[in-house]
Each structure stands twice: as C-alpha cells, then as structure tokens.
mmCIF file of C-alpha atoms in Angstrom:
data_model
loop_
_atom_site.group_PDB
_atom_site.id
_atom_site.type_symbol
_atom_site.label_atom_id
_atom_site.label_comp_id
_atom_site.label_asym_id
_atom_site.label_seq_id
_atom_site.Cartn_x
_atom_site.Cartn_y
_atom_site.Cartn_z
ATOM 1 C CA GLN D 244 -11.150 -7.979 -5.066
ATOM 2 C CA LEU D 245 -7.742 -8.080 -6.610
ATOM 3 C CA ILE D 246 -5.325 -11.016 -6.929
ATOM 4 C CA LYS D 247 -1.657 -10.111 -7.352
ATOM 5 C CA ILE D 248 1.352 -12.294 -7.639
ATOM 6 C CA ILE D 249 4.061 -11.176 -5.236
ATOM 7 C CA ASP D 250 7.311 -13.074 -5.255
ATOM 8 C CA GLY D 251 5.596 -15.952 -7.056
ATOM 9 C CA ILE D 252 2.819 -16.254 -4.461
ATOM 10 C CA PRO D 253 -0.799 -15.244 -5.192
ATOM 11 C CA HIS D 254 -2.139 -12.680 -2.743
ATOM 12 C CA LEU D 255 -5.864 -11.732 -2.479
ATOM 13 C CA PHE D 256 -6.730 -8.127 -1.647
ATOM 14 C CA VAL D 257 -10.241 -7.212 -0.714
ATOM 15 C CA ASP D 258 -12.029 -4.206 0.714
ATOM 16 C CA TYR D 259 -12.941 -4.333 4.387
ATOM 17 C CA VAL D 260 -16.651 -3.705 4.792
ATOM 18 C CA GLN D 261 -17.869 -2.752 8.231
ATOM 19 C CA GLY D 262 -21.378 -4.219 8.422
ATOM 20 C CA MET D 263 -23.426 -7.357 8.626
ATOM 21 C CA ASP D 264 -24.188 -10.044 6.093
ATOM 22 C CA VAL D 265 -27.755 -10.526 4.999
ATOM 23 C CA GLU D 266 -27.820 -14.005 6.646
ATOM 24 C CA LYS D 267 -27.006 -12.664 10.095
ATOM 25 C CA LEU D 268 -29.201 -9.618 9.439
ATOM 26 C CA THR D 269 -32.317 -11.736 8.869
ATOM 27 C CA LYS D 270 -31.645 -13.751 12.078
ATOM 28 C CA LYS D 271 -31.259 -10.476 14.077
ATOM 29 C CA GLU D 272 -34.295 -8.683 12.859
ATOM 30 C CA SER D 273 -37.295 -8.815 10.479
ATOM 31 C CA LEU D 274 -36.747 -6.996 7.261
ATOM 32 C CA THR D 275 -39.345 -4.664 5.894
ATOM 33 C CA ILE D 276 -40.520 -5.089 2.340
ATOM 34 C CA LYS D 277 -38.794 -1.680 1.583
ATOM 35 C CA SER D 278 -35.458 -3.046 2.907
ATOM 36 C CA ILE D 279 -35.839 -6.216 1.021
ATOM 37 C CA ILE D 280 -36.542 -4.395 -2.212
ATOM 38 C CA GLU D 281 -33.483 -2.140 -1.567
ATOM 39 C CA ILE D 282 -31.333 -5.265 -1.037
ATOM 40 C CA ALA D 283 -32.698 -6.838 -4.232
ATOM 41 C CA ILE D 284 -32.040 -3.660 -6.277
ATOM 42 C CA GLN D 285 -28.436 -3.294 -5.040
ATOM 43 C CA CYS D 286 -27.734 -7.020 -5.525
ATOM 44 C CA CYS D 287 -29.051 -6.977 -9.092
ATOM 45 C CA GLY D 288 -27.013 -3.808 -9.815
ATOM 46 C CA ALA D 289 -23.833 -5.339 -8.529
ATOM 47 C CA LEU D 290 -24.323 -8.597 -10.425
ATOM 48 C CA ASP D 291 -25.210 -6.661 -13.606
ATOM 49 C CA HIS D 292 -22.174 -4.417 -13.227
ATOM 50 C CA ALA D 293 -19.745 -7.350 -12.767
ATOM 51 C CA PHE D 294 -21.205 -9.247 -15.670
ATOM 52 C CA ARG D 295 -21.189 -6.223 -18.049
ATOM 53 C CA LEU D 296 -17.708 -5.157 -16.906
ATOM 54 C CA SER D 297 -15.882 -8.510 -17.116
ATOM 55 C CA ARG D 298 -18.385 -11.165 -17.877
ATOM 56 C CA ALA D 299 -17.830 -12.408 -14.289
ATOM 57 C CA CYS D 300 -20.284 -14.446 -12.376
ATOM 58 C CA HIS D 301 -20.188 -14.984 -8.591
ATOM 59 C CA GLY D 302 -20.749 -18.701 -8.673
ATOM 60 C CA ASP D 303 -21.588 -19.001 -4.974
ATOM 61 C CA LEU D 304 -24.103 -16.282 -4.307
ATOM 62 C CA ARG D 305 -25.843 -16.661 -0.872
ATOM 63 C CA PRO D 306 -27.057 -14.320 1.849
ATOM 64 C CA SER D 307 -23.822 -14.840 3.845
ATOM 65 C CA HIS D 308 -21.911 -13.309 0.908
ATOM 66 C CA MET D 309 -24.062 -10.198 0.733
ATOM 67 C CA ILE D 310 -22.868 -7.645 3.258
ATOM 68 C CA ILE D 311 -24.751 -4.374 4.071
ATOM 69 C CA GLY D 312 -22.319 -1.717 5.148
ATOM 70 C CA GLU D 313 -22.853 0.902 7.787
ATOM 71 C CA ASP D 314 -23.649 3.234 4.881
ATOM 72 C CA ASP D 315 -26.498 0.872 3.815
ATOM 73 C CA ILE D 316 -24.576 -0.063 0.621
ATOM 74 C CA LEU D 317 -24.697 -3.768 -0.270
ATOM 75 C CA LYS D 318 -21.351 -5.395 -1.219
ATOM 76 C CA ILE D 319 -21.111 -8.835 -2.536
ATOM 77 C CA ASP D 320 -18.226 -10.769 -0.879
ATOM 78 C CA ASN D 321 -16.172 -13.619 -2.294
ATOM 79 C CA PHE D 322 -17.015 -12.676 -5.852
ATOM 80 C CA ALA D 323 -15.799 -15.359 -8.316
ATOM 81 C CA MET D 324 -13.838 -17.091 -5.478
ATOM 82 C CA ALA D 325 -15.796 -20.288 -6.096
ATOM 83 C CA ARG D 326 -14.330 -20.370 -9.601
ATOM 84 C CA VAL D 327 -10.801 -19.212 -8.721
ATOM 85 C CA PHE D 328 -10.371 -21.735 -6.022
ATOM 86 C CA ASP D 329 -12.613 -24.420 -7.598
ATOM 87 C CA LEU D 330 -14.883 -24.553 -4.545
ATOM 88 C CA ILE D 331 -17.906 -25.641 -6.517
ATOM 89 C CA PRO D 332 -17.166 -29.086 -7.741
ATOM 90 C CA HIS D 333 -18.394 -30.546 -10.948
ATOM 91 C CA ALA D 334 -21.785 -32.129 -11.017
ATOM 92 C CA GLY D 335 -20.742 -35.738 -10.589
ATOM 93 C CA SER D 336 -18.737 -34.812 -7.512
ATOM 94 C CA ILE D 337 -21.587 -32.739 -6.070
ATOM 95 C CA ARG D 338 -23.771 -35.821 -6.171
ATOM 96 C CA GLU D 339 -20.979 -38.012 -4.894
ATOM 97 C CA LYS D 340 -20.163 -35.631 -2.042
ATOM 98 C CA CYS D 341 -23.799 -35.662 -1.012
ATOM 99 C CA ARG D 342 -23.781 -39.418 -1.007
ATOM 100 C CA GLN D 343 -20.638 -39.474 1.113
ATOM 101 C CA ILE D 344 -22.186 -37.064 3.616
ATOM 102 C CA GLU D 345 -25.338 -39.138 3.933
ATOM 103 C CA ASN D 346 -23.304 -42.330 4.390
ATOM 104 C CA ASN D 347 -21.160 -40.493 7.058
ATOM 105 C CA GLU D 348 -18.054 -41.134 4.888
ATOM 106 C CA ILE D 349 -17.112 -37.490 5.115
ATOM 107 C CA SER D 350 -18.056 -34.450 7.164
ATOM 108 C CA VAL D 351 -19.756 -31.374 5.749
ATOM 109 C CA LYS D 352 -16.469 -29.681 6.590
ATOM 110 C CA ASP D 353 -14.914 -31.666 3.746
ATOM 111 C CA PHE D 354 -17.389 -30.215 1.312
ATOM 112 C CA PRO D 355 -16.917 -26.398 0.926
ATOM 113 C CA ALA D 356 -19.952 -26.153 -1.381
ATOM 114 C CA TYR D 357 -22.325 -27.715 1.252
ATOM 115 C CA GLU D 358 -23.637 -24.349 2.465
ATOM 116 C CA SER D 359 -24.293 -23.351 -1.147
ATOM 117 C CA LEU D 360 -26.593 -26.244 -1.974
ATOM 118 C CA PRO D 361 -29.854 -24.365 -1.072
ATOM 119 C CA TYR D 362 -28.922 -21.638 -3.608
ATOM 120 C CA MET D 363 -27.415 -23.710 -6.435
ATOM 121 C CA ALA D 364 -29.088 -23.759 -9.806
ATOM 122 C CA PRO D 365 -30.164 -27.229 -11.008
ATOM 123 C CA GLU D 366 -27.873 -27.139 -14.028
ATOM 124 C CA LEU D 367 -24.920 -27.210 -11.664
ATOM 125 C CA TYR D 368 -26.044 -30.691 -10.480
ATOM 126 C CA ASP D 369 -26.080 -32.288 -13.897
ATOM 127 C CA GLU D 370 -23.258 -33.337 -16.088
ATOM 128 C CA ARG D 371 -23.347 -30.192 -18.190
ATOM 129 C CA HIS D 372 -22.071 -28.105 -15.211
ATOM 130 C CA ASP D 373 -22.249 -24.651 -16.711
ATOM 131 C CA MET D 374 -21.651 -21.916 -14.063
ATOM 132 C CA GLY D 375 -22.568 -18.520 -15.367
ATOM 133 C CA SER D 376 -24.712 -15.518 -14.928
ATOM 134 C CA ARG D 377 -27.846 -17.688 -15.111
ATOM 135 C CA SER D 378 -26.659 -19.536 -12.040
ATOM 136 C CA ASP D 379 -26.318 -16.201 -10.204
ATOM 137 C CA ILE D 380 -29.771 -15.189 -11.262
ATOM 138 C CA TYR D 381 -31.240 -18.394 -10.017
ATOM 139 C CA ALA D 382 -29.393 -18.043 -6.687
ATOM 140 C CA PHE D 383 -30.707 -14.464 -6.461
ATOM 141 C CA GLY D 384 -34.268 -15.723 -6.935
ATOM 142 C CA VAL D 385 -33.853 -18.258 -4.167
ATOM 143 C CA ILE D 386 -32.374 -15.553 -1.861
ATOM 144 C CA LEU D 387 -35.236 -13.140 -2.694
ATOM 145 C CA TYR D 388 -37.808 -15.890 -1.968
ATOM 146 C CA LYS D 389 -36.212 -16.548 1.341
ATOM 147 C CA LEU D 390 -36.129 -12.869 2.288
ATOM 148 C CA LEU D 391 -39.770 -12.433 1.401
ATOM 149 C CA ALA D 392 -41.194 -15.757 2.701
ATOM 150 C CA GLY D 393 -38.841 -16.284 5.595
ATOM 151 C CA PHE D 394 -37.756 -19.734 4.448
ATOM 152 C CA ASN D 395 -35.990 -21.353 1.531
ATOM 153 C CA PRO D 396 -38.289 -22.417 -1.372
ATOM 154 C CA PHE D 397 -36.445 -25.791 -1.435
ATOM 155 C CA TRP D 398 -35.772 -28.167 1.435
ATOM 156 C CA GLY D 399 -34.657 -31.648 1.965
ATOM 157 C CA GLU D 400 -34.012 -34.014 4.786
ATOM 158 C CA SER D 401 -30.714 -34.886 3.168
ATOM 159 C CA PRO D 402 -28.397 -33.204 0.631
ATOM 160 C CA SER D 403 -29.569 -35.556 -2.136
ATOM 161 C CA LYS D 404 -33.252 -34.768 -1.387
ATOM 162 C CA LEU D 405 -32.460 -31.057 -1.492
ATOM 163 C CA LEU D 406 -30.828 -31.553 -4.908
ATOM 164 C CA ALA D 407 -33.828 -33.497 -6.203
ATOM 165 C CA ASN D 408 -36.276 -30.829 -4.810
ATOM 166 C CA HIS D 409 -34.439 -28.123 -6.773
ATOM 167 C CA GLN D 410 -35.156 -29.995 -9.919
ATOM 168 C CA SER D 411 -38.731 -31.170 -9.332
ATOM 169 C CA VAL D 412 -40.584 -29.101 -6.648
ATOM 170 C CA ILE D 413 -42.517 -25.927 -7.558
ATOM 171 C CA PRO D 414 -42.187 -23.551 -4.644
ATOM 172 C CA VAL D 415 -45.486 -22.326 -3.069
#
C-alpha cells in the first residue's frame, strides 16, 4: 500500500489481488490442517516483515483482511488503515459505541470497528489503548483458533458481553 499526495489530495494505491479472503474461503469449504498451517505461516511472515521493516502493525487483523491469491500466496489487506483513518476508536468510545448499539441509538453501520470486535485484544478496550504488534498477535491467535475449531473462542449476545468475554473467559 502506498499513500501519495497528488494536488494536495491523499490517494491510496494498493495491489489488486485476484483471490478470496479467508473469511469467505472458510464459508465455501473446509480447510485442511495443512492449509491452515500454511495460512498461519504466511500470516506470521507478513506481520513479522511489516513490523521489522517499518514497525508497522495492522491494527484490524481479521479473516476478511487476509486474501489468498490464485498463486496461493496470502496477502494482508488494509494494512495499517485502521490507524491511518482512525477506524479503531479509543477504548472509552469502543465501550460507548457498544452501549449505543445495544440501546438502538446507532446502527452497526455507524461503528466501523464493529466487525473487528471478535478479534480485538483486551488492551484495546481499556483506557490505556495501546495498539501495536501485540494486538496483531492476539488477533492472529483468535483467527487461528477460529480456523482450527470452526468458531470464535469468544462470543457474546451483545457487543458489551463480547468485550467482557475477551477479558474473562478462557477458551476451551
């Protein structure tokens, strides 16, 4: 991904990847242990490369941002876009947005980070809000669990319950 300023206007340039994201892939077919391991190895390599190269973290890692190309190479989409466009709000506002959704004050469409909640590290919920490589590692662990078990390790009948479960439930 590359952001250039052209005539005072920021433009985002990204590679086009012909393929399917991991979220859609898991809905389409059952993945073998071998393919899950290959996805995991490639994801770790990509995250490691980005962090070592520029100290960059993704900030919004989830299966829908992991694309398997026709060449079976995994690409991570939207890298650092959460930080660039401030899509992941600070902790107080995460809790507030969840409360607003539960009280039907806002729609999930008004909360871009809603789809990220199942993968968000607990430290992103509290007031210390420290997005970094640790947050990406946590999200990767949740993704790997989901790929292997077929379901997310954390659940909740509401966004607030999901946040609480991230902090208190030990996955089985």
